[in-house]
Amino acid sequence: MSIKKQYLKSRPECKVTFKLGKIENAESASIVGDFNNWDPSETTMDKLKNGSFTGTCYLETGKSVQFRYLVNNTFWLTDEEADDFVDTGMGDEQKNAILKL
């Protein structure tokens, strides 16, 4: 997993590129978070020939956003490269990743 931030000079946005390594039996992946109302159809990732996934979002600077990856619309992954982490509030030990923009 990796996250690359590129701050735009022309407007108060950050181009964020998310990458997931190859995940066995993964057919789809989405980036979901409070910036897209946790809707997996809003930010689907592209599957590359090597089996990894990549996706890009333009997010407003000056904010922090929570996000996770949803794979095969079934299981959640937290990106360990995030700036911080917070409890999901779902009563489990999982964490949401936080990006500070």
PDB file of C-alpha atoms in Angstrom:
ATOM      1  CA  MET A   1       0.000   0.000   0.000  1.00  0.00           C
ATOM      2  CA  SER A   2       1.124   3.507  -0.660  1.00  0.00           C
ATOM      3  CA  ILE A   3      -0.209   7.043  -0.746  1.00  0.00           C
ATOM      4  CA  LYS A   4       1.230   9.873  -2.827  1.00  0.00           C
ATOM      5  CA  LYS A   5       0.128  13.488  -2.270  1.00  0.00           C
ATOM      6  CA  GLN A   6       0.619  16.180  -4.878  1.00  0.00           C
ATOM      7  CA  TYR A   7      -0.546  19.663  -3.857  1.00  0.00           C
ATOM      8  CA  LEU A   8      -1.938  21.729  -6.725  1.00  0.00           C
ATOM      9  CA  LYS A   9      -0.743  25.321  -7.117  1.00  0.00           C
ATOM     10  CA  SER A  10      -3.760  26.425  -9.158  1.00  0.00           C
ATOM     11  CA  ARG A  11      -6.437  25.575  -6.577  1.00  0.00           C
ATOM     12  CA  PRO A  12      -6.765  24.441  -2.929  1.00  0.00           C
ATOM     13  CA  GLU A  13      -6.732  20.723  -3.747  1.00  0.00           C
ATOM     14  CA  CYS A  14      -4.415  17.808  -3.315  1.00  0.00           C
ATOM     15  CA  LYS A  15      -4.173  15.035  -5.905  1.00  0.00           C
ATOM     16  CA  VAL A  16      -3.895  11.847  -3.878  1.00  0.00           C
ATOM     17  CA  THR A  17      -2.871   8.599  -5.579  1.00  0.00           C
ATOM     18  CA  PHE A  18      -3.627   5.410  -3.670  1.00  0.00           C
ATOM     19  CA  LYS A  19      -1.988   2.078  -4.509  1.00  0.00           C
ATOM     20  CA  LEU A  20      -2.780  -1.397  -3.244  1.00  0.00           C
ATOM     21  CA  GLY A  21      -0.447  -4.298  -3.925  1.00  0.00           C
ATOM     22  CA  LYS A  22      -1.686  -7.538  -5.420  1.00  0.00           C
ATOM     23  CA  ILE A  23      -4.388  -9.142  -3.290  1.00  0.00           C
ATOM     24  CA  GLU A  24      -5.172 -12.782  -3.948  1.00  0.00           C
ATOM     25  CA  ASN A  25      -8.665 -13.304  -5.442  1.00  0.00           C
ATOM     26  CA  ALA A  26      -9.348  -9.556  -5.544  1.00  0.00           C
ATOM     27  CA  GLU A  27     -11.492  -8.502  -8.485  1.00  0.00           C
ATOM     28  CA  SER A  28     -12.386  -4.978  -7.360  1.00  0.00           C
ATOM     29  CA  ALA A  29     -11.295  -2.322  -4.899  1.00  0.00           C
ATOM     30  CA  SER A  30     -12.651   1.094  -3.896  1.00  0.00           C
ATOM     31  CA  ILE A  31     -11.429   4.007  -1.814  1.00  0.00           C
ATOM     32  CA  VAL A  32     -14.194   4.933   0.589  1.00  0.00           C
ATOM     33  CA  GLY A  33     -14.262   7.642   3.195  1.00  0.00           C
ATOM     34  CA  ASP A  34     -15.998  10.614   4.667  1.00  0.00           C
ATOM     35  CA  PHE A  35     -15.088  12.627   1.537  1.00  0.00           C
ATOM     36  CA  ASN A  36     -17.419  10.455  -0.601  1.00  0.00           C
ATOM     37  CA  ASN A  37     -20.012   9.509   2.044  1.00  0.00           C
ATOM     38  CA  TRP A  38     -18.467   6.022   2.351  1.00  0.00           C
ATOM     39  CA  ASP A  39     -19.915   5.113  -1.069  1.00  0.00           C
ATOM     40  CA  PRO A  40     -17.754   2.471  -2.824  1.00  0.00           C
ATOM     41  CA  SER A  41     -19.218   3.334  -6.225  1.00  0.00           C
ATOM     42  CA  GLU A  42     -17.830   6.890  -5.990  1.00  0.00           C
ATOM     43  CA  THR A  43     -14.109   6.045  -6.111  1.00  0.00           C
ATOM     44  CA  THR A  44     -13.381   2.691  -7.695  1.00  0.00           C
ATOM     45  CA  MET A  45      -9.768   1.708  -8.257  1.00  0.00           C
ATOM     46  CA  ASP A  46      -8.270   0.454 -11.508  1.00  0.00           C
ATOM     47  CA  LYS A  47      -6.905  -3.070 -11.507  1.00  0.00           C
ATOM     48  CA  LEU A  48      -3.507  -3.280 -13.181  1.00  0.00           C
ATOM     49  CA  LYS A  49      -2.133  -6.207 -15.180  1.00  0.00           C
ATOM     50  CA  ASN A  50       0.074  -7.270 -12.271  1.00  0.00           C
ATOM     51  CA  GLY A  51      -2.990  -7.612  -9.991  1.00  0.00           C
ATOM     52  CA  SER A  52      -2.421  -4.440  -7.994  1.00  0.00           C
ATOM     53  CA  PHE A  53      -4.900  -1.537  -7.809  1.00  0.00           C
ATOM     54  CA  THR A  54      -4.538   2.219  -8.187  1.00  0.00           C
ATOM     55  CA  GLY A  55      -6.916   5.142  -7.767  1.00  0.00           C
ATOM     56  CA  THR A  56      -6.749   8.927  -7.627  1.00  0.00           C
ATOM     57  CA  CYS A  57      -8.837  11.471  -5.741  1.00  0.00           C
ATOM     58  CA  TYR A  58      -8.758  15.260  -5.656  1.00  0.00           C
ATOM     59  CA  LEU A  59      -9.316  16.333  -2.068  1.00  0.00           C
ATOM     60  CA  GLU A  60      -9.645  19.769  -0.496  1.00  0.00           C
ATOM     61  CA  THR A  61      -6.535  20.967   1.324  1.00  0.00           C
ATOM     62  CA  GLY A  62      -6.634  22.165   4.918  1.00  0.00           C
ATOM     63  CA  LYS A  63      -8.754  19.230   6.042  1.00  0.00           C
ATOM     64  CA  SER A  64      -8.297  15.750   7.438  1.00  0.00           C
ATOM     65  CA  VAL A  65     -10.269  12.892   5.890  1.00  0.00           C
ATOM     66  CA  GLN A  66     -10.973   9.356   7.052  1.00  0.00           C
ATOM     67  CA  PHE A  67     -10.829   6.488   4.571  1.00  0.00           C
ATOM     68  CA  ARG A  68     -10.393   2.748   4.051  1.00  0.00           C
ATOM     69  CA  TYR A  69     -10.242   0.390   1.100  1.00  0.00           C
ATOM     70  CA  LEU A  70     -13.132  -1.948   0.317  1.00  0.00           C
ATOM     71  CA  VAL A  71     -12.064  -5.051  -1.626  1.00  0.00           C
ATOM     72  CA  ASN A  72     -14.583  -7.164  -3.557  1.00  0.00           C
ATOM     73  CA  ASN A  73     -17.319  -5.187  -1.756  1.00  0.00           C
ATOM     74  CA  THR A  74     -16.667  -7.585   1.115  1.00  0.00           C
ATOM     75  CA  PHE A  75     -13.628  -6.852   3.255  1.00  0.00           C
ATOM     76  CA  TRP A  76     -11.985  -3.693   4.510  1.00  0.00           C
ATOM     77  CA  LEU A  77      -8.305  -2.758   4.554  1.00  0.00           C
ATOM     78  CA  THR A  78      -6.618   0.082   6.410  1.00  0.00           C
ATOM     79  CA  ASP A  79      -3.627   1.753   4.747  1.00  0.00           C
ATOM     80  CA  GLU A  80      -0.674   1.645   7.133  1.00  0.00           C
ATOM     81  CA  GLU A  81       0.924   4.563   5.226  1.00  0.00           C
ATOM     82  CA  ALA A  82      -1.749   7.008   6.448  1.00  0.00           C
ATOM     83  CA  ASP A  83      -0.938  10.066   8.543  1.00  0.00           C
ATOM     84  CA  ASP A  84      -2.960   8.855  11.521  1.00  0.00           C
ATOM     85  CA  PHE A  85      -5.663   6.386  12.574  1.00  0.00           C
ATOM     86  CA  VAL A  86      -8.964   6.503  14.434  1.00  0.00           C
ATOM     87  CA  ASP A  87     -11.406   3.897  15.746  1.00  0.00           C
ATOM     88  CA  THR A  88     -14.088   3.012  13.178  1.00  0.00           C
ATOM     89  CA  GLY A  89     -16.849   3.359  15.753  1.00  0.00           C
ATOM     90  CA  MET A  90     -18.221  -0.028  14.658  1.00  0.00           C
ATOM     91  CA  GLY A  91     -17.315  -1.805  17.892  1.00  0.00           C
ATOM     92  CA  ASP A  92     -14.408  -3.768  16.427  1.00  0.00           C
ATOM     93  CA  GLU A  93     -10.654  -3.298  16.622  1.00  0.00           C
ATOM     94  CA  GLN A  94     -10.402  -1.965  13.071  1.00  0.00           C
ATOM     95  CA  LYS A  95      -9.142   1.539  12.406  1.00  0.00           C
ATOM     96  CA  ASN A  96      -9.937   4.141   9.770  1.00  0.00           C
ATOM     97  CA  ALA A  97      -6.935   5.768   8.148  1.00  0.00           C
ATOM     98  CA  ILE A  98      -6.616   9.554   8.292  1.00  0.00           C
ATOM     99  CA  LEU A  99      -5.070  11.776   5.630  1.00  0.00           C
ATOM    100  CA  LYS A 100      -4.034  15.249   6.698  1.00  0.00           C
ATOM    101  CA  LEU A 101      -4.252  17.581   3.757  1.00  0.00           C
TER     102      LEU A 101
END
